[in-house]
Amino acid sequence: MPSVSSAVSDSAVSDSARSTPPSLWRDAGFRRLWAGQTASQLGEQTGLVVLPLFAVLTLHATAGQLGVLRAVGQAPILLLSLFVGAWVDGWRTRTVMVLADAGRTVALGAAAVAGCFGWLGLPALLGIAFAVGALSVFFDVAYQACLVRLVRRDQLVRGNSALEGSRSAAQIGGPALGGALVSLLSAPIAAASSALFFALSFLSIRRIPRAERTPERLDAPPTVLRQIREGVRFVVGDTALRTVCLASAAFQLFFAAVMTVYLLFLPRELHLSGTAVGLALAATGPGALLGSVLAAHLPQRFGYGPVLVAAAALGDGVFLCVPALHGSSAATVATLLASNFVFGAGGQLVNVAVMAVRQAATPDDMQGRVAATITCVGMGLSPLGSLLGGLLAEEWGLRTSLLVTAAGMVLSPVVIAASPLARLGRTLPVAREAPPAAEGDGVRTRGA
């Protein structure tokens, strides 16, 4: 069955012959978005391992300090997402992504230089983590909105599958590269590699050739707060989007807690080296690559709802086996590789399906605000999760804390299973009009 949403008109379906899968790759704009997003994800995945491992292995950070470091890097999601979403909806996403890449290149380049001179202590790491996190919010919201502006809605599943596949490739190479560079060379070299990836993303994104479909500029544009309010009201009023938001919140809260404990559990409880930690995390990548491939077929065969429930339950539940591991034997490493592979496959299948549902259910000129609202409510809880993970690790020990936080991740598939989203069939939802603005809110944006 073709992956065409019910929101697409009959005329658009009849034109699909001109948009066969190869034509998407012949589109220079999409290719450069894909290449830039791939490089950006490599930079993010490398950096996510480099900064925590530098803190743990070189600065001998405690569980609480590691929790603070991760929380500081994630705090911009909560503080900035809603404002970034409103801002992105009125600007060309290419410009936003280029500036974010340039800023992250400078921040991590400064980290590399500071590390070479021995200045890269915990305060510097905190500042760099916050800056990179803030700029990543801009990039992530912009690239999600950019795809909708560059391709037609009947190409969203293929486009998302390709972009998520690139993130899978980054998850394969990024953690392993970051862990190996920190362990074998130095943190400055590892930071410099992340900066290089962001520079490559900058060069690719800035060469996207065609103009985007951007909202009309109005003589009396609405205020940012009113735009934010419209985005929140739209998500709350849509059953599918509301469920995605709540499930994302449950997952991100406990996943952040799990990862804080996990990054301590592997080197300190299982006595794994930095390279082994990076390889274990990198196993998520091949699984995610498989998940991207499956996401292009399974929802059209079994329905989006059943696939979401099954994939989330399998991917999130697999972490429950990790606390039972002991020692650094080959069997332990193999189990970690297998569990991360399953987590990556299930998680990526959920990511692609959820992204397609969200984009199809959202009008073009609200893509940034809806993405930012879901990101803020979901990933905005990540700092709290990181602090929770650090606190539990200090109070209850690493093994018990990992079991409790892993059990919390299972709340996400429970939320999906209990909602109408679980019954969504093989067609994507129709994008509905945003609710009318309250009287006195001012001039509405086009299509909102």
XYZ file of C-alpha atoms in Angstrom:
448
model
C 0.000 0.000 0.000
C 1.465 3.407 -0.899
C 2.438 5.604 2.014
C 0.089 8.489 1.150
C -1.723 10.247 3.990
C -5.438 10.833 3.947
C -4.668 14.540 4.125
C -3.367 14.499 0.547
C -5.885 15.506 -2.082
C -6.782 13.310 -5.019
C -4.905 15.625 -7.348
C -1.750 15.284 -5.277
C -2.115 11.502 -5.359
C -2.472 11.582 -9.114
C 0.739 13.563 -9.311
C 2.654 10.976 -7.260
C 3.995 9.393 -10.432
C 6.249 12.406 -10.714
C 7.501 11.754 -7.146
C 8.784 8.206 -7.181
C 11.421 7.435 -4.505
C 14.405 8.156 -6.801
C 13.069 11.656 -7.535
C 13.397 12.531 -3.846
C 17.125 11.855 -4.040
C 17.444 13.789 -7.283
C 16.146 16.827 -5.420
C 19.276 18.845 -4.582
C 17.546 20.634 -1.711
C 16.563 17.391 0.023
C 19.987 15.814 -0.571
C 21.762 18.745 1.063
C 19.323 18.786 3.957
C 19.954 15.071 4.430
C 23.739 15.456 4.237
C 23.759 18.411 6.624
C 21.467 16.691 9.105
C 23.664 13.584 8.984
C 26.791 15.598 9.778
C 24.946 17.497 12.503
C 23.754 14.265 14.111
C 27.318 12.911 14.037
C 28.441 16.044 15.856
C 25.655 15.701 18.436
C 26.200 11.980 19.023
C 29.954 12.433 19.406
C 29.452 15.364 21.784
C 26.908 13.498 23.908
C 29.604 10.933 24.739
C 32.631 13.239 24.816
C 31.489 15.687 27.491
C 30.148 13.126 30.029
C 33.123 10.799 29.568
C 35.532 13.698 29.977
C 33.784 14.572 33.246
C 33.764 10.954 34.506
C 37.176 9.704 33.353
C 39.284 12.877 33.535
C 37.624 15.146 36.108
C 36.402 12.191 38.218
C 32.925 13.711 38.434
C 30.500 12.312 40.992
C 27.043 11.021 40.082
C 25.523 14.315 41.185
C 27.978 16.362 39.104
C 27.331 14.227 36.033
C 23.595 14.700 36.544
C 24.101 18.474 36.724
C 26.247 18.449 33.557
C 23.623 16.532 31.601
C 20.815 18.702 33.023
C 22.607 21.917 32.007
C 22.996 20.618 28.443
C 19.314 19.700 28.298
C 17.944 22.796 30.062
C 17.665 24.876 26.836
C 15.010 22.442 25.606
C 12.743 23.487 28.452
C 13.752 27.149 28.459
C 13.810 27.903 24.737
C 11.761 25.396 22.715
C 8.450 27.282 22.687
C 10.067 30.592 21.734
C 12.214 28.915 19.072
C 9.144 27.226 17.558
C 7.283 30.529 17.208
C 10.376 32.191 15.769
C 11.163 29.417 13.269
C 7.637 29.504 11.806
C 8.297 33.024 10.513
C 11.826 32.514 9.163
C 13.627 30.417 6.572
C 14.727 27.238 8.283
C 17.920 27.133 6.238
C 19.089 30.371 7.848
C 18.308 29.085 11.338
C 20.180 25.809 10.764
C 23.232 27.520 9.273
C 23.564 29.894 12.229
C 23.099 27.030 14.726
C 25.817 24.995 13.018
C 28.196 27.932 13.022
C 27.612 28.543 16.727
C 28.159 24.908 17.693
C 31.338 24.781 15.637
C 32.708 27.777 17.528
C 31.633 26.448 20.952
C 33.214 23.017 20.556
C 36.236 24.476 18.797
C 36.749 26.675 21.853
C 36.418 23.559 24.035
C 39.160 21.848 22.041
C 41.492 24.828 22.386
C 40.748 25.209 26.099
C 41.370 21.504 26.636
C 44.756 21.686 24.956
C 45.823 24.334 27.466
C 44.348 22.506 30.457
C 41.521 25.016 30.998
C 38.662 22.590 30.353
C 37.386 22.084 33.900
C 33.842 21.417 35.063
C 32.694 25.089 34.918
C 33.854 25.336 31.300
C 32.120 22.068 30.463
C 28.881 23.394 31.930
C 29.044 26.548 29.812
C 29.854 24.626 26.630
C 27.121 22.069 27.294
C 24.531 24.835 27.706
C 25.621 26.680 24.550
C 25.624 23.546 22.400
C 22.273 22.499 23.857
C 20.698 25.880 23.112
C 21.911 25.913 19.513
C 20.780 22.313 19.037
C 17.237 23.367 19.965
C 17.265 25.861 17.078
C 18.646 23.305 14.622
C 16.335 20.441 15.620
C 13.126 22.496 15.454
C 14.209 24.035 12.149
C 15.117 20.803 10.368
C 11.784 19.195 11.306
C 9.928 22.178 9.843
C 12.271 22.337 6.839
C 11.301 18.910 5.503
C 7.619 19.877 5.311
C 8.538 23.024 3.389
C 10.811 21.201 0.933
C 8.713 18.133 0.008
C 5.056 17.275 -0.507
C 3.060 15.556 2.235
C 2.919 12.280 0.296
C 6.730 12.223 0.509
C 6.914 12.747 4.279
C 7.284 9.078 5.227
C 10.105 8.547 2.710
C 11.774 11.803 3.712
C 11.518 11.073 7.418
C 12.773 7.532 6.874
C 15.849 8.889 5.088
C 16.535 11.534 7.748
C 16.043 9.067 10.583
C 18.281 6.631 8.731
C 21.012 9.255 8.749
C 20.539 9.633 12.476
C 20.973 5.863 12.729
C 24.287 6.132 10.908
C 25.309 8.863 13.345
C 24.355 6.666 16.279
C 26.573 3.934 14.856
C 29.645 6.107 14.364
C 29.243 8.963 16.827
C 29.360 7.218 20.230
C 32.084 4.791 19.168
C 34.192 7.615 17.724
C 33.665 9.860 20.742
C 34.451 7.113 23.256
C 37.511 5.958 21.331
C 38.935 9.467 20.936
C 38.496 10.282 24.635
C 39.972 6.942 25.698
C 42.835 6.669 23.198
C 43.724 10.306 22.528
C 42.206 13.153 24.516
C 39.034 15.115 25.193
C 40.267 18.106 23.110
C 40.673 15.881 20.038
C 37.213 14.437 20.597
C 35.703 17.925 20.952
C 37.465 19.021 17.770
C 35.894 16.096 15.878
C 32.417 17.228 16.951
C 33.214 20.780 15.828
C 34.317 19.445 12.438
C 31.017 17.628 11.907
C 29.052 20.789 12.663
C 31.237 22.703 10.197
C 30.444 20.123 7.494
C 26.743 20.477 8.268
C 27.081 24.255 7.914
C 28.639 23.879 4.458
C 25.915 21.509 3.257
C 22.836 23.283 4.649
C 23.858 26.686 3.307
C 23.858 25.244 -0.233
C 20.178 24.247 -0.211
C 19.267 25.939 -3.491
C 15.595 26.768 -3.572
C 13.428 29.127 -1.590
C 11.149 27.623 1.045
C 7.403 27.942 1.355
C 7.313 30.358 4.268
C 4.302 32.014 5.931
C 3.145 35.371 4.617
C 4.528 38.443 6.344
C 1.745 40.532 7.868
C 1.632 44.255 8.531
C 0.596 43.558 12.136
C 2.272 40.246 13.025
C 1.058 38.426 16.138
C 3.117 38.532 19.287
C 5.437 35.662 20.121
C 3.419 34.788 23.226
C 0.227 34.592 21.194
C 1.940 32.339 18.638
C 3.146 30.097 21.453
C -0.362 29.982 22.891
C -1.778 28.964 19.506
C 0.733 26.139 19.214
C -0.007 24.815 22.700
C -3.766 25.082 22.140
C -3.475 23.205 18.840
C -1.544 20.316 20.432
C -3.912 20.091 23.417
C -6.951 20.063 21.131
C -5.722 17.235 18.882
C -6.004 13.696 20.298
C -3.073 12.252 18.348
C -0.735 15.150 19.091
C -1.746 15.237 22.755
C -0.958 11.524 23.107
C 2.392 11.936 21.365
C 3.196 14.785 23.756
C 2.347 12.799 26.911
C 4.133 9.637 25.746
C 7.192 11.678 24.843
C 7.190 13.308 28.282
C 7.097 9.937 30.064
C 9.860 8.542 27.852
C 12.218 11.525 27.987
C 11.949 11.947 31.766
C 12.958 8.378 32.525
C 15.327 7.955 29.580
C 17.373 10.917 30.809
C 17.455 9.336 34.274
C 18.447 5.971 32.796
C 21.296 7.459 30.761
C 22.733 9.341 33.739
C 22.888 6.108 35.728
C 23.887 4.053 32.667
C 26.965 6.173 31.922
C 28.123 5.528 35.491
C 27.002 1.896 35.665
C 29.056 0.743 32.666
C 32.499 2.067 33.691
C 32.137 1.828 37.488
C 29.935 -1.214 38.110
C 30.829 -3.284 35.050
C 34.393 -1.867 34.762
C 34.183 -1.184 31.020
C 36.673 1.099 29.272
C 35.694 4.283 27.482
C 36.041 2.486 24.146
C 33.773 -0.344 25.292
C 31.199 2.161 26.549
C 31.236 3.915 23.188
C 30.825 0.623 21.307
C 27.943 -0.423 23.551
C 26.168 2.861 22.890
C 26.974 2.619 19.177
C 25.006 -0.643 18.937
C 21.903 1.546 19.041
C 22.822 2.741 15.544
C 22.472 -0.518 13.562
C 19.204 -1.178 15.377
C 17.978 2.305 14.513
C 18.950 1.736 10.888
C 16.795 -1.396 10.860
C 13.998 0.563 12.535
C 14.132 3.194 9.793
C 13.765 0.540 7.111
C 10.889 -1.165 8.917
C 9.149 2.184 9.461
C 8.716 2.593 5.710
C 6.677 -0.635 5.506
C 5.194 -1.875 8.792
C 2.744 1.017 9.485
C 1.201 0.600 6.009
C 0.780 -3.119 6.616
C -0.326 -3.320 10.254
C -1.431 0.251 11.017
C 0.364 3.086 12.762
C -1.242 2.486 16.172
C -0.368 -1.215 16.615
C 3.179 -0.637 15.359
C 3.689 2.279 17.769
C 2.524 0.266 20.791
C 4.549 -2.858 19.962
C 7.741 -1.010 19.024
C 7.646 1.246 22.096
C 7.002 -1.671 24.462
C 9.849 -3.727 23.015
C 12.356 -0.913 22.691
C 11.743 0.653 26.107
C 11.318 -2.616 27.997
C 14.646 -4.091 26.899
C 16.577 -1.891 29.355
C 15.081 -3.901 32.236
C 17.640 -6.658 31.565
C 20.711 -4.403 31.998
C 20.703 -4.194 35.843
C 21.105 -7.987 35.990
C 24.539 -7.841 34.321
C 27.782 -8.331 36.267
C 31.434 -7.958 35.289
C 33.052 -7.087 31.955
C 32.932 -10.529 30.339
C 32.240 -11.134 26.668
C 28.722 -12.255 27.572
C 28.086 -8.948 29.355
C 29.306 -6.906 26.403
C 27.266 -9.045 23.994
C 24.126 -8.511 26.090
C 24.719 -4.754 26.122
C 25.157 -4.754 22.342
C 21.956 -6.771 21.863
C 19.880 -4.645 24.251
C 21.034 -1.408 22.626
C 20.329 -2.863 19.187
C 16.745 -3.719 20.173
C 16.315 -0.333 21.839
C 17.539 1.396 18.690
C 15.243 -0.588 16.384
C 12.129 -0.052 18.490
C 12.914 3.572 19.245
C 13.607 4.486 15.634
C 10.450 2.781 14.420
C 8.503 4.868 16.933
C 10.371 8.045 15.960
C 9.642 7.755 12.240
C 5.987 6.828 12.725
C 5.385 9.566 15.308
C 7.113 12.168 13.137
C 4.909 11.282 10.156
C 1.749 11.408 12.306
C 2.716 14.778 13.786
C 3.639 16.370 10.471
C 0.524 15.079 8.695
C -1.768 16.315 11.484
C -0.252 19.822 11.516
C -0.773 22.735 9.051
C 2.404 23.884 7.317
C 2.577 27.257 9.050
C 2.343 25.670 12.512
C 4.983 22.963 12.056
C 7.614 24.812 14.098
C 5.271 25.636 16.979
C 3.817 22.139 17.217
C 7.262 20.534 17.072
C 8.516 22.953 19.715
C 5.518 22.371 22.002
C 5.982 18.603 21.923
C 9.741 19.001 22.327
C 9.320 21.351 25.276
C 6.858 19.145 27.143
C 8.713 15.944 26.251
C 12.418 16.647 26.154
C 11.962 19.609 28.469
C 11.687 17.064 31.269
C 15.126 15.663 30.423
C 16.985 17.977 32.833
C 14.735 16.809 35.662
C 15.326 13.223 34.601
C 19.091 13.696 34.615
C 18.974 15.208 38.098
C 16.665 12.401 39.231
C 19.062 9.790 37.893
C 22.024 11.360 39.672
C 20.086 11.670 42.938
C 18.832 8.073 42.847
C 22.330 6.779 42.017
C 23.777 8.509 45.075
C 20.954 7.434 47.404
C 20.090 3.916 46.187
C 23.194 2.772 44.312
C 23.708 2.279 40.596
C 22.071 -1.130 40.109
C 18.822 -0.371 41.948
C 18.546 3.072 40.377
C 18.997 1.642 36.890
C 16.213 -0.899 37.480
C 13.777 1.727 38.812
C 14.411 4.247 36.026
C 14.262 1.556 33.321
C 10.872 0.474 34.676
C 9.709 4.086 34.411
C 10.407 4.092 30.656
C 7.651 1.519 30.160
C 5.093 4.217 31.000
C 5.473 5.582 27.460
C 3.996 2.577 25.598
C 1.308 2.332 28.300
C 0.195 5.904 27.501
C 0.022 5.117 23.765
C -1.840 1.841 24.312
C -4.477 3.576 26.470
C -5.219 6.261 23.854
C -7.119 6.379 20.530
C -3.718 6.660 18.816
C -3.275 2.923 19.416
C -6.156 2.315 16.981
C -4.787 4.495 14.179
C -4.886 2.555 10.925
C -2.760 2.543 7.803
C -3.520 6.126 6.748
C -2.153 9.255 8.361
C -4.507 11.785 9.998
C -5.778 14.842 8.173
C -4.294 18.215 9.090
C -7.051 20.250 10.732
C -7.369 24.014 11.064
C -6.034 25.609 14.242
C -8.689 26.759 16.749
C -9.700 30.403 16.329
C -7.752 32.982 18.294
C -9.349 34.583 21.305
C -10.890 38.001 20.696
C -8.313 40.727 20.943
C -5.399 38.479 20.075
C -4.683 40.486 16.959
C -4.126 39.488 13.334
C -3.845 35.764 12.664
C -1.054 34.258 10.594
C -2.000 32.647 7.309
C -3.517 29.183 7.773
C -3.346 29.287 11.572
